[in-house]
XYZ file of C-alpha atoms in Angstrom:
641
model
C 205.108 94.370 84.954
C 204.637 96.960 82.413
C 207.868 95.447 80.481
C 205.915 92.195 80.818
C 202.942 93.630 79.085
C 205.015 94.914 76.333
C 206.559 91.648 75.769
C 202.974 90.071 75.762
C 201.765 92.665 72.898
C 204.588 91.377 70.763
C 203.847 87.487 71.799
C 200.721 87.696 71.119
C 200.678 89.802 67.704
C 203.376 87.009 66.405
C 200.985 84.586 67.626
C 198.261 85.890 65.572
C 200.275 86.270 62.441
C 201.366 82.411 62.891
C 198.050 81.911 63.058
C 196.630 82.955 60.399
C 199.557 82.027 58.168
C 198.762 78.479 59.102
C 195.422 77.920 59.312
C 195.461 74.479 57.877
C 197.602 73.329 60.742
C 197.731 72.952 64.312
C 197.946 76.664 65.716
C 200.531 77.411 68.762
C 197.153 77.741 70.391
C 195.729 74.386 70.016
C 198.916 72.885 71.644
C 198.781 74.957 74.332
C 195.104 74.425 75.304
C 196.173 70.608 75.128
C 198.689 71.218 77.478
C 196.639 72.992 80.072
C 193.575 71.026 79.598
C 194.399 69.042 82.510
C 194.865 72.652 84.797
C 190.977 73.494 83.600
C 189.268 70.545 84.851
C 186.474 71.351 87.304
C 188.004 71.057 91.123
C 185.159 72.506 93.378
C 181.508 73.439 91.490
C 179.419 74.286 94.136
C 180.360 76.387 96.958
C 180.549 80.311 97.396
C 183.316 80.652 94.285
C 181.038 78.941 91.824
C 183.048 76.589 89.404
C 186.887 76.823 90.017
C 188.977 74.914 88.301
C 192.281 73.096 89.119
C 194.341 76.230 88.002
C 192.094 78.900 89.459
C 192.587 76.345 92.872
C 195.892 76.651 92.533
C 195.977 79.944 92.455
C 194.052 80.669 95.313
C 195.881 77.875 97.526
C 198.930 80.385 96.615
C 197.022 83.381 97.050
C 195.912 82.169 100.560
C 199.395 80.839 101.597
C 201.018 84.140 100.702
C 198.122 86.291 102.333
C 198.641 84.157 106.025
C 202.924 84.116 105.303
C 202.978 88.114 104.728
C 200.175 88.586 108.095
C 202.003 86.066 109.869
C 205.600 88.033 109.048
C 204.104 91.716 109.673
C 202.779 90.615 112.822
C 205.747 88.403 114.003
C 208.712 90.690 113.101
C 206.598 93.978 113.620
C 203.490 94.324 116.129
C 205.510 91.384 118.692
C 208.587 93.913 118.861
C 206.603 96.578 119.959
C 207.494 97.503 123.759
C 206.189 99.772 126.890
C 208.982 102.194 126.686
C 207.661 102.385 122.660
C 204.089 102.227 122.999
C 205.074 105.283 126.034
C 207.094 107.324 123.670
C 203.784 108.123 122.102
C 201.826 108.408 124.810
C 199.822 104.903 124.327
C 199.597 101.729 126.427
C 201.064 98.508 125.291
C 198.037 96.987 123.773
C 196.555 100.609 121.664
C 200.384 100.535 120.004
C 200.307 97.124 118.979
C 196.969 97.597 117.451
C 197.818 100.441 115.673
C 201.145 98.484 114.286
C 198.819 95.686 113.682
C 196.313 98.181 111.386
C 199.322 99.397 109.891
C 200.365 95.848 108.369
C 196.738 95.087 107.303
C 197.523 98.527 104.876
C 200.499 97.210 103.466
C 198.803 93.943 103.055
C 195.729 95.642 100.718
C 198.194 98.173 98.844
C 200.063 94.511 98.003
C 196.715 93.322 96.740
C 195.608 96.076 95.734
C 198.533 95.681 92.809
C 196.130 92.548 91.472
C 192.943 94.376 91.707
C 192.675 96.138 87.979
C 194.177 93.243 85.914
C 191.293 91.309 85.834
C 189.347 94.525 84.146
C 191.279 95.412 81.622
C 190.025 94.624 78.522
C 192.652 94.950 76.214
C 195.036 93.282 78.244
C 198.010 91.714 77.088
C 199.004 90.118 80.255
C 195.799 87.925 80.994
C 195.712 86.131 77.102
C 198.944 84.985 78.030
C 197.458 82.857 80.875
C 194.792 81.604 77.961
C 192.380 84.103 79.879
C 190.061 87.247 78.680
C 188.879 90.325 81.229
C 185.089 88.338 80.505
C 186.386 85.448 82.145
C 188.247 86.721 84.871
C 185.941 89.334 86.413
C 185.323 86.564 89.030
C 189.031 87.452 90.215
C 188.556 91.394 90.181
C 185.851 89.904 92.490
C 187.689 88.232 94.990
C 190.873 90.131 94.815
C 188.551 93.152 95.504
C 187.098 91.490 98.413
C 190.347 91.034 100.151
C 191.413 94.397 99.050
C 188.890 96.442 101.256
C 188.611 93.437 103.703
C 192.297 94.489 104.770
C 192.056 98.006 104.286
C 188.665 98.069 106.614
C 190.494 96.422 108.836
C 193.299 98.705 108.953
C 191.020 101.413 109.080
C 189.246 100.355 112.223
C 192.247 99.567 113.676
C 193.384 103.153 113.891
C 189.948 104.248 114.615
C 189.088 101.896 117.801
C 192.716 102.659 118.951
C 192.391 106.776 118.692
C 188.800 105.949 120.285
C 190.335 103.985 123.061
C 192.648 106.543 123.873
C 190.217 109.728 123.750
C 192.357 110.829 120.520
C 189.719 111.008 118.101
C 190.989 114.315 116.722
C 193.619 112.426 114.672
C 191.180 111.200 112.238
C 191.057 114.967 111.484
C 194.492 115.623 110.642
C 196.025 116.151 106.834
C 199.559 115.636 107.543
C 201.844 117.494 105.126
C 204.739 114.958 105.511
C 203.419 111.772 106.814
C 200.188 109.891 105.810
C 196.877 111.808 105.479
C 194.425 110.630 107.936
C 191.209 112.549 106.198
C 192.254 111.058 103.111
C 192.363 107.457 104.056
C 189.196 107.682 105.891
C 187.600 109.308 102.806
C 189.119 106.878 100.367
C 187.878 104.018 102.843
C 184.690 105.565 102.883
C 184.042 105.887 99.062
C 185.376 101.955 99.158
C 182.495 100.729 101.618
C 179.875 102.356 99.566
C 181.325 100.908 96.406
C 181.612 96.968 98.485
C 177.923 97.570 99.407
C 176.541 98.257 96.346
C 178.552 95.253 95.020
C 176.191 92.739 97.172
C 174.140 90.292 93.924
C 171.084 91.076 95.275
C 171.626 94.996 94.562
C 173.628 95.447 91.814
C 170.742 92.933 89.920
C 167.582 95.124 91.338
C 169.424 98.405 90.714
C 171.902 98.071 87.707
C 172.422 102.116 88.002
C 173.092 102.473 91.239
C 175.623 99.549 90.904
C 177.424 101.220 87.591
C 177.476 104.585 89.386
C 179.009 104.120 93.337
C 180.878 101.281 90.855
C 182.862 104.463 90.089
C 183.693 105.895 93.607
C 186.942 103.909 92.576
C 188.153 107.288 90.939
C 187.762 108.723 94.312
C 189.420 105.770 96.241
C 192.261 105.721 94.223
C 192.561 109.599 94.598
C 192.447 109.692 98.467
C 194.199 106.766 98.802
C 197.301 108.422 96.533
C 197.145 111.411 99.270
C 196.818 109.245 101.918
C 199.713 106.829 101.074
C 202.260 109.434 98.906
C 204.422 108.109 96.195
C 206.595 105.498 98.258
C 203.401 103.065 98.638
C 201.807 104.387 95.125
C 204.861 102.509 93.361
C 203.777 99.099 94.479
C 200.117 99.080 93.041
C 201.277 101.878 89.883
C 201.654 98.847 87.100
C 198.377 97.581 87.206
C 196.971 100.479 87.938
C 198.440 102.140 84.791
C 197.514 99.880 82.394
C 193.969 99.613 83.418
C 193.981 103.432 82.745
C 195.275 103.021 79.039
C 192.384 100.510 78.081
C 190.036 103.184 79.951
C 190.863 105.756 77.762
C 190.707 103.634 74.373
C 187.537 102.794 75.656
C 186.535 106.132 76.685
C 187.393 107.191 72.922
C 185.638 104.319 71.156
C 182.199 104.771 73.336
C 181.983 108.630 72.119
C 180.936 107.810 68.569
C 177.799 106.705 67.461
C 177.497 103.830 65.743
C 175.448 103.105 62.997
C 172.539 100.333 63.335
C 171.527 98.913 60.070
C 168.468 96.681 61.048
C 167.116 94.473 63.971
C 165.561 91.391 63.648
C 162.420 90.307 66.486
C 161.742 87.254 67.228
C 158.441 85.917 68.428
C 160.117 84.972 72.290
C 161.312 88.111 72.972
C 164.576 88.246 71.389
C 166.228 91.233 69.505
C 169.020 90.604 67.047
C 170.889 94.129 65.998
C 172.934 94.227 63.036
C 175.382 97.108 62.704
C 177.560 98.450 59.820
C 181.720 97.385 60.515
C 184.635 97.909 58.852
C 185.792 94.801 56.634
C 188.902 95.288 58.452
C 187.808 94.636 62.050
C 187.842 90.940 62.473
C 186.919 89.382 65.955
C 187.062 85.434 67.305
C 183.900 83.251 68.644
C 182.142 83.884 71.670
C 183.882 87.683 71.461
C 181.526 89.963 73.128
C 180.734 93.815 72.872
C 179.550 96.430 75.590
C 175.945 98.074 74.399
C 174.361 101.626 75.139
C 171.461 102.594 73.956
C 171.107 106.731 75.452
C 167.212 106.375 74.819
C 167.036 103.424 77.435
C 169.690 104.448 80.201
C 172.773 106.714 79.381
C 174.881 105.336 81.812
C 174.099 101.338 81.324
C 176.518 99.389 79.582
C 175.701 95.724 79.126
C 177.661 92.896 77.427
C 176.293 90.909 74.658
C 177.705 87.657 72.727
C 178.925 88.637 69.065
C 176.932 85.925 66.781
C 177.924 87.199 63.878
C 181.443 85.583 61.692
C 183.611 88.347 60.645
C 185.196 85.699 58.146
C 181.578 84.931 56.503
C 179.781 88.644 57.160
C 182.819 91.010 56.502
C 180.437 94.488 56.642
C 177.885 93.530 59.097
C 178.611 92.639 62.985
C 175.458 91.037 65.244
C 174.239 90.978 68.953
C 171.580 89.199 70.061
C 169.760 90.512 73.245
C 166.953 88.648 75.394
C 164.898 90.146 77.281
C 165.309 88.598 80.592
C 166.224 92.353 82.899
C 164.558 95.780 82.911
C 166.917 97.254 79.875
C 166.343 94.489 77.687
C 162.834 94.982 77.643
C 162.440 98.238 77.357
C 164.143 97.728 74.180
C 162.090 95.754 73.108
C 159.265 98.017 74.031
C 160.873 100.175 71.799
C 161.041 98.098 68.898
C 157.678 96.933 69.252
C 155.281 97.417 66.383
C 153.373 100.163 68.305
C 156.700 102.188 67.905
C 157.240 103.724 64.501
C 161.081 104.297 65.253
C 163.443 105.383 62.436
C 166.566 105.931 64.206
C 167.946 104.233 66.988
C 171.382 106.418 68.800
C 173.684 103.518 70.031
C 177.242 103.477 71.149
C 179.676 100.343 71.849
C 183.039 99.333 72.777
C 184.658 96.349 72.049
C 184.654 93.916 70.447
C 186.576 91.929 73.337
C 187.081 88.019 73.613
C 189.994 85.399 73.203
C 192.790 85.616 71.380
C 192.302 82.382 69.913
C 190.056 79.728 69.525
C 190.352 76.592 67.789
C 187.718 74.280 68.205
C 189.197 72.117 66.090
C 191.457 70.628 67.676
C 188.123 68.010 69.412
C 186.649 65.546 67.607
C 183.674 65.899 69.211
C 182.199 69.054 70.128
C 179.013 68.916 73.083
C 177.776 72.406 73.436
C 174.983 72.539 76.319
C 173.039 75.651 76.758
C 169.864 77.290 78.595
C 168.185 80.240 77.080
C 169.693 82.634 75.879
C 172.911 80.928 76.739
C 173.033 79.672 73.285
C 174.240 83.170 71.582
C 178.132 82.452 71.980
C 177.501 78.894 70.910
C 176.032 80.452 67.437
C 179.004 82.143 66.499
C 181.000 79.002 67.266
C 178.742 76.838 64.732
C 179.514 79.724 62.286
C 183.321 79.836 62.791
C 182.883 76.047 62.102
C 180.906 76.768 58.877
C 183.108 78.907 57.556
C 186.411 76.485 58.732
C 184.592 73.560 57.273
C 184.582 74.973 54.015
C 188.114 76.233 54.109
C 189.969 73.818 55.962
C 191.666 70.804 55.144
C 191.243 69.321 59.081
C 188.125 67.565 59.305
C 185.435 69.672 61.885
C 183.946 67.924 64.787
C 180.751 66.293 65.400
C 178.663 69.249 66.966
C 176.000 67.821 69.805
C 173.887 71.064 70.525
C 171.826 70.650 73.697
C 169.384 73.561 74.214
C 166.785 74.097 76.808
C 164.216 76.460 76.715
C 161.330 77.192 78.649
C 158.768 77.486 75.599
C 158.615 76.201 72.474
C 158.582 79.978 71.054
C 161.916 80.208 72.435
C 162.817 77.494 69.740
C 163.254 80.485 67.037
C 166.386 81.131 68.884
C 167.677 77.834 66.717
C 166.738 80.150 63.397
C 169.900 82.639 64.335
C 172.408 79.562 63.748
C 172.736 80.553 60.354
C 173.797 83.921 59.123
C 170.211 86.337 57.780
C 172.110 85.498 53.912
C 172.945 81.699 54.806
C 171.070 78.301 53.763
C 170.389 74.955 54.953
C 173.260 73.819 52.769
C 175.823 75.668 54.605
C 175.520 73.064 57.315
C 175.958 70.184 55.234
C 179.844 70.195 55.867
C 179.227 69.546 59.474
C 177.737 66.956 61.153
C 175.358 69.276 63.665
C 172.981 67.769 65.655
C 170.182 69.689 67.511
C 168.480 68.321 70.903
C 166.386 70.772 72.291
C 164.165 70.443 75.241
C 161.041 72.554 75.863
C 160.600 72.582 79.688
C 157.241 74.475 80.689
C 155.035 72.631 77.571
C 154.297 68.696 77.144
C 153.192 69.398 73.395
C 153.836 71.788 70.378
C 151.871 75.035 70.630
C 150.655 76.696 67.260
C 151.510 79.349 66.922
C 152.144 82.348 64.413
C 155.895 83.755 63.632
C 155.442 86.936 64.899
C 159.248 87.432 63.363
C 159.575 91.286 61.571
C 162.640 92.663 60.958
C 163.355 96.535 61.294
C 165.545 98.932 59.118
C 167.041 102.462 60.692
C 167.425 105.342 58.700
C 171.475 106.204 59.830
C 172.399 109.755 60.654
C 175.453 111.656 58.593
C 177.479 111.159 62.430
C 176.843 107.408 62.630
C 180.236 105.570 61.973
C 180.727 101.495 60.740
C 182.214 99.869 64.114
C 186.010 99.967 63.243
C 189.384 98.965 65.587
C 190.474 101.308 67.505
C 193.841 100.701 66.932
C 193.491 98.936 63.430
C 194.147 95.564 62.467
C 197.915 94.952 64.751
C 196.013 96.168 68.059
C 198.693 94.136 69.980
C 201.113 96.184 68.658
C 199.851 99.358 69.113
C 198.952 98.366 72.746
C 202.395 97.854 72.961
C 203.433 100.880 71.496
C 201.369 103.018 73.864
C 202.681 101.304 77.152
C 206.581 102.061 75.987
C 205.348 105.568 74.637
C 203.377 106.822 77.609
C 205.654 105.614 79.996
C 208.785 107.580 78.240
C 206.914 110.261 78.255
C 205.946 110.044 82.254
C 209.554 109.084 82.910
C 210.785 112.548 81.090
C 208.011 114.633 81.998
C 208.784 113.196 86.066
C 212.357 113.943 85.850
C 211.627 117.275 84.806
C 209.697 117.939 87.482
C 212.197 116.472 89.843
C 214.930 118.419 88.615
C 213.294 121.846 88.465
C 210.899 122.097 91.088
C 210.803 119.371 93.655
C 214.351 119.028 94.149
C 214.759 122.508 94.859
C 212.251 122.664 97.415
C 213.911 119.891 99.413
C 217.626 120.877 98.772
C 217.451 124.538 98.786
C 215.017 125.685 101.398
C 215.483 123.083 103.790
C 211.540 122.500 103.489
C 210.601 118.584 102.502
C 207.630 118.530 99.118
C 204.804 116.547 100.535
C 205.068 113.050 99.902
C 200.933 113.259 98.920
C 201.905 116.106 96.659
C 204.541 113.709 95.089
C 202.113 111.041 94.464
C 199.317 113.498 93.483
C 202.127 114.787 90.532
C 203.057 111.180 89.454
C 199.309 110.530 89.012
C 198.419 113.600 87.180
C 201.980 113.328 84.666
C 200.693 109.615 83.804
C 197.176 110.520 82.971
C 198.986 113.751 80.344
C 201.354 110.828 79.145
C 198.676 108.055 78.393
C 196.440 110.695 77.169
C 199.130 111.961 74.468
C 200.186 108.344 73.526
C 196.503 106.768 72.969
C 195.073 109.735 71.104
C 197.973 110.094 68.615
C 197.658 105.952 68.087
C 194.163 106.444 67.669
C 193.563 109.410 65.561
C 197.024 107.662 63.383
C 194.798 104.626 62.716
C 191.706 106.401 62.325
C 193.188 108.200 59.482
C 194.838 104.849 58.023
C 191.092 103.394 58.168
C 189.275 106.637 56.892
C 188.724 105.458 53.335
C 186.778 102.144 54.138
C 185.042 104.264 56.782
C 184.134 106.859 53.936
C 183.089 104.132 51.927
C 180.902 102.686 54.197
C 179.379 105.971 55.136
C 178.715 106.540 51.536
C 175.733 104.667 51.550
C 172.437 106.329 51.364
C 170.547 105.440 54.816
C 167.423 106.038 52.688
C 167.756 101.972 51.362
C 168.507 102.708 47.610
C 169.669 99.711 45.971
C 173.605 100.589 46.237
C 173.258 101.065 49.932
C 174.200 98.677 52.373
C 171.186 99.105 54.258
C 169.486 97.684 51.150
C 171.788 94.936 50.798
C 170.806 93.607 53.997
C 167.176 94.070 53.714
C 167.217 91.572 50.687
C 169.325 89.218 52.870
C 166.734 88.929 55.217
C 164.337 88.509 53.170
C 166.354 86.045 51.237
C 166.401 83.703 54.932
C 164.952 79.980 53.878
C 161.248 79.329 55.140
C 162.995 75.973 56.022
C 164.249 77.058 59.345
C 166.882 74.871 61.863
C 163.906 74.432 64.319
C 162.604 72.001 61.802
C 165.080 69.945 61.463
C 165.841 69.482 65.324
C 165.118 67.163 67.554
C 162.326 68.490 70.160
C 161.726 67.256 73.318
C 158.610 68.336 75.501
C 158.069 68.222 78.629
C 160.950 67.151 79.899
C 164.656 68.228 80.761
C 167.882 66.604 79.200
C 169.277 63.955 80.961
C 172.976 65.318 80.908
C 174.729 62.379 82.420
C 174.116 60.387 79.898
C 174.238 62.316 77.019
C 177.567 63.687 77.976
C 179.390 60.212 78.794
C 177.780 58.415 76.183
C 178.890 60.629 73.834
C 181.354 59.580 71.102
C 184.464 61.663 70.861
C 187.847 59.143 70.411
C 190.628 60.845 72.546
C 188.790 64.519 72.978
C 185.678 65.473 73.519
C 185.089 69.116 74.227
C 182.330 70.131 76.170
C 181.166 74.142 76.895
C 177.966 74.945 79.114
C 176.784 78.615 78.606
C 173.330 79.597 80.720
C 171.927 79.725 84.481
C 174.370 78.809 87.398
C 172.403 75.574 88.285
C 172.885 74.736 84.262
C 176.739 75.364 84.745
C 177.093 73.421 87.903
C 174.938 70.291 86.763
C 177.594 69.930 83.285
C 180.537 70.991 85.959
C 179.794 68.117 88.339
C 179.621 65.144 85.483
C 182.972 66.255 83.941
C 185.013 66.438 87.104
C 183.282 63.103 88.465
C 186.168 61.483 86.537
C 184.319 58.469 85.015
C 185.488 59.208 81.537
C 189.361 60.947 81.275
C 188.645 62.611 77.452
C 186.241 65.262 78.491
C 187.532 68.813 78.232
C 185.308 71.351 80.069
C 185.001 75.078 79.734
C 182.363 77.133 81.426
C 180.521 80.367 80.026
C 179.203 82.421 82.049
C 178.238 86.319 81.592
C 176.171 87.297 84.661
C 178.859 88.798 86.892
């Protein structure tokens, strides 16, 4: 697997350099979304699982086929061949031995599963892109994998414990073994696993974000136990996935420890924050990319993901979030940007960006983007990517249908971020845009006054432009790391092996504890990836210190060769003409979808992308896969996990 991801870092950094060496043609991308367009249609929308396509169906037909074939095998081969004289041997009847065996194969069945479990959250992951997916779009399968996961290790938990129970042997679930599997340990990694599946429940980890994020990381202590409780023969199988998830931890962990520095924010009358930070011209980023937030003053442990709406091809020094406040950190923001608070400074940290490899929107000739709320923010940075493409690309850009509901008409200033702060109705002449939007909650237009303001921050000597990590050919030095680390672990093991647990179990006659073994492995891997990623980071850090020093030359006190300046006169430089007035509004009523969407003119491709509430999601879901008109191409965005 980890060869795999190596091969992926090279696939995909050739993949980008094809790419932008041909812009003006079809990209390796665009073929390859045609090809698996049929694989994304919509199978089953409503239902426990939410949308799944005919892929993700697939998948989970497999999944479930393999899941019964391995029980079905264990249980066969194993728990059916145990026998009285057996089950005797150790002092159990029949039925307490096969339900110990039985426990036992629901263990090896979630350490197999357990392999799949940190894929889907790695970030910088060069194995998902190659199945066209990102870590944003695949948390759904961390989901379920992690349900089945601690489904068969509470099982095999349980197992042991009803047996010992059942035979008035409940001391076992006291013993450490030294050269067989840990009892205490299991039961404490199972235990720090329950808490963590609890916590996991909608309802909970909505209402109490914190206590989510924190029991979220009793993993650290499941994956420790369960390394003592299973040694290094078991630790093998799940390692891979495992490993990598712990490189893109530690980039992270790197990037979130440096402030970044916030160069203005930008309120809107409906409750909507737009923050503009400082970025290195050389960190570029695709559409509907998103980037983790913390703001220490709110919560410093919350971490929430935001759409990028900002074009690093048309604002090279300046990257944007916009941020609704719909939960409890979101407002107080807000709060804190209100006019009653004279703030000058505002501490935040990020990581990312993160999103696809690829996107070429191009490749449709019409475009339908539906949206509810604030579930237009990833469709602005597509309308920008298209701006910028129009006016740079021979291909001819789609018709763009925008469908946006909102609940008030103040939400309607939401349609004012389409453009960049320094952009102009003009820009959007290249493009044939169109603008529905429907005002749910009002059967009229209110007056009312722009309460718009924009805020600039006075930066701090510390605060640093949001750079990459690992520079401009981040597939490469992912790459690099992987092959680096795991040298490293391979030489520092065999060391270890050579001098000091070989001994022990050659010379003295005494076996090294297999939990002790797995407890090394674990320890030498974090010392490897730690040495790799820090030396690639602190290499391209050093490659990217001048247009970091040149950025952090600016005054933060707005003087007219600051950049802080520059974008103040941007703002003030956006058109009175908004978007809002030259859309289509619609009160009083909701969009009639059906029609809209199969009426819709599009030749042989017509692309269609929902972003907003589940019910939104499932509505567009339902009309595509009803199969009354074959050119529809659906994609689903969805952020609230």
């Amino acid at each position: 697997m980890l060869f795999i991801a190596i091969l992926g870092s090279l696939y995909l950094h050739l993949g980008k350099k094809i790419n932008n060496d041909n812009n003006n043609k079809t990209s390796i991308s665009d073929s390859k979304n045609r090809k698996l367009t049929g694989w994304r249609k919509p199978m089953i929308v409503r239902g426990p699982l939410g949308i799944v396509s005919c892929m993700e169906l697939s998948f989970l037909l497999m999944f479930f086929a393999h899941f019964v074939w391995l029980l079905s095998n264990y249980l066969r081969n194993n728990v059916t061949t145990v026998t009285h004289h057996m089950a005797a041997e150790d002092g159990l009847k029949l039925w307490q031995a096969k339900l110990e065996d039985a426990g036992l194969r629901f263990g090896l069945i979630g350490n197999v599963y357990l392999a799949f479990l940190f894929f889907p959250v790695t970030r910088s992951s060069t194995v998902l892109p190659l199945f066209g997916l990102t870590s944003e779009s695949s948390i759904k399968y961390h989901i379920w994998v992690g349900h089945a996961v601690l489904t068969a290790l509470t099982v095999h938990g349980f197992c042991y414990i009803f047996a010992w129970a059942a035979s008035n042997d409940l001391a076992k679930m006291l013993e450490w073994g030294q050269h067989h599997a840990s009892n205490v340990a299991g039961e404490l990694s199972l235990l720090a696993g329950l808490i963590l599946w609890i916590t996991t429940y909608p309802g909970i980890r909505r209402r109490c974000f914190e206590l989510f994020f924190c029991t979220h990381h009793l993993y650290i202590l499941f994956m420790i136990f369960f390394v003592l409780h299973v040694g290094v023969g078991h630790l093998s199988i799940m390692l891979p996935g495992f490993y990598l998830f712990m490189i893109d931890r530690f980039l992270r962990f790197l990037q979130s420890r440096q402030r970044v520095r916030l160069l203005s924010a930008r309120v809107l009358s409906c409750e909507t924050v737009e923050l503009n930070f400082a970025k290195c011209p050389s960190l570029n980023y695709n559409p509907t990319s998103i980037m983790f937030v913390n703001v220490p003053g709110i919560s410093k442990l919350q971490w929430h993901p935001f759409t990028i709406t900002s074009n690093s091809n048309l604002e090279a020094e300046k990257l944007s979030v916009v941020i609704k406040s719909e939960g409890s950190w979101s407002k107080k923001l807000h709060h804190l940007l209100s006019p009653a608070s004279s703030i000058e400074n505002l501490e935040v940290s990020v990581e990312g960006p993160y999103g696809p490899t690829s996107t070429d929107f191009l490749r449709h000739e019409t475009l339908v983007m539906v949206s509810g709320g604030s579930g237009i923010t990833p469709f602005i940075s597509i309308i920008r990517e298209l701006i910028f493409s129009s006016s740079t690309n021979n291909r001819k850009p789609p018709r763009i249908l925008l469908v946006s509901v909102f609940k008030t008409s103040s939400d309607l200033t939401m349609l004012d971020l389409i453009l960049p702060v320094s952009g102009t109705q003009s820009d959007l002449s290249n493009l044939q845009l169109q603008i529905e939007a429907y005002v749910t909650r009002e059967n009229e237009p209110q007056q009312q006054l722009d309460q718009s303001r924009s805020i600039w921050f006075k930066s701090k000597p510390t605060d640093s432009p949001i750079f990459a990590v690992l520079g401009p050919h981040h597939y490469l030095w992912i790459g690099a790391i992987i092959l680096s680390s795991f040298v490293i672990f391979l030489i520092l093991i065999g060391l270890i092996n050579r001098f000091w647990i070989y001994p022990i179990d050659h010379n003295t006659g005494l076996l090294f504890p297999p939990s002790g073994k797995g407890t090394i492995n674990v320890l030498l891997m974090c010392i490897a990836i730690v040495a790799s990623a820090s030396g690639a980071v602190l290499w391209n850090k050093k490659k990217d210190s001048n247009q970091i020093r040149n950025l952090e030359g600016s005054t933060p006190q707005s003087s007219p060769g600051s950049l802080s300046y520059n974008v103040e006169k941007e703002l003030e430089s956006v058109p009175q003409e908004s978007v809002v007035q030259a859309t289509n509004v619609h009160y009083g009523q909701r969009p009639n979808l059906k029609k809209i969407i199969l009426n819709c003119e599009g030749g042989s491709s017509v692309g269609v992308v929902v972003s907003g509430p589940k019910s939104l999601r499932h509505d567009v879901a339902n009309i595509c896969a009803s199969g009354l008109v074959e050119n529809l191409h659906f994609e689903s965005m969805s952020f609230s996990w």
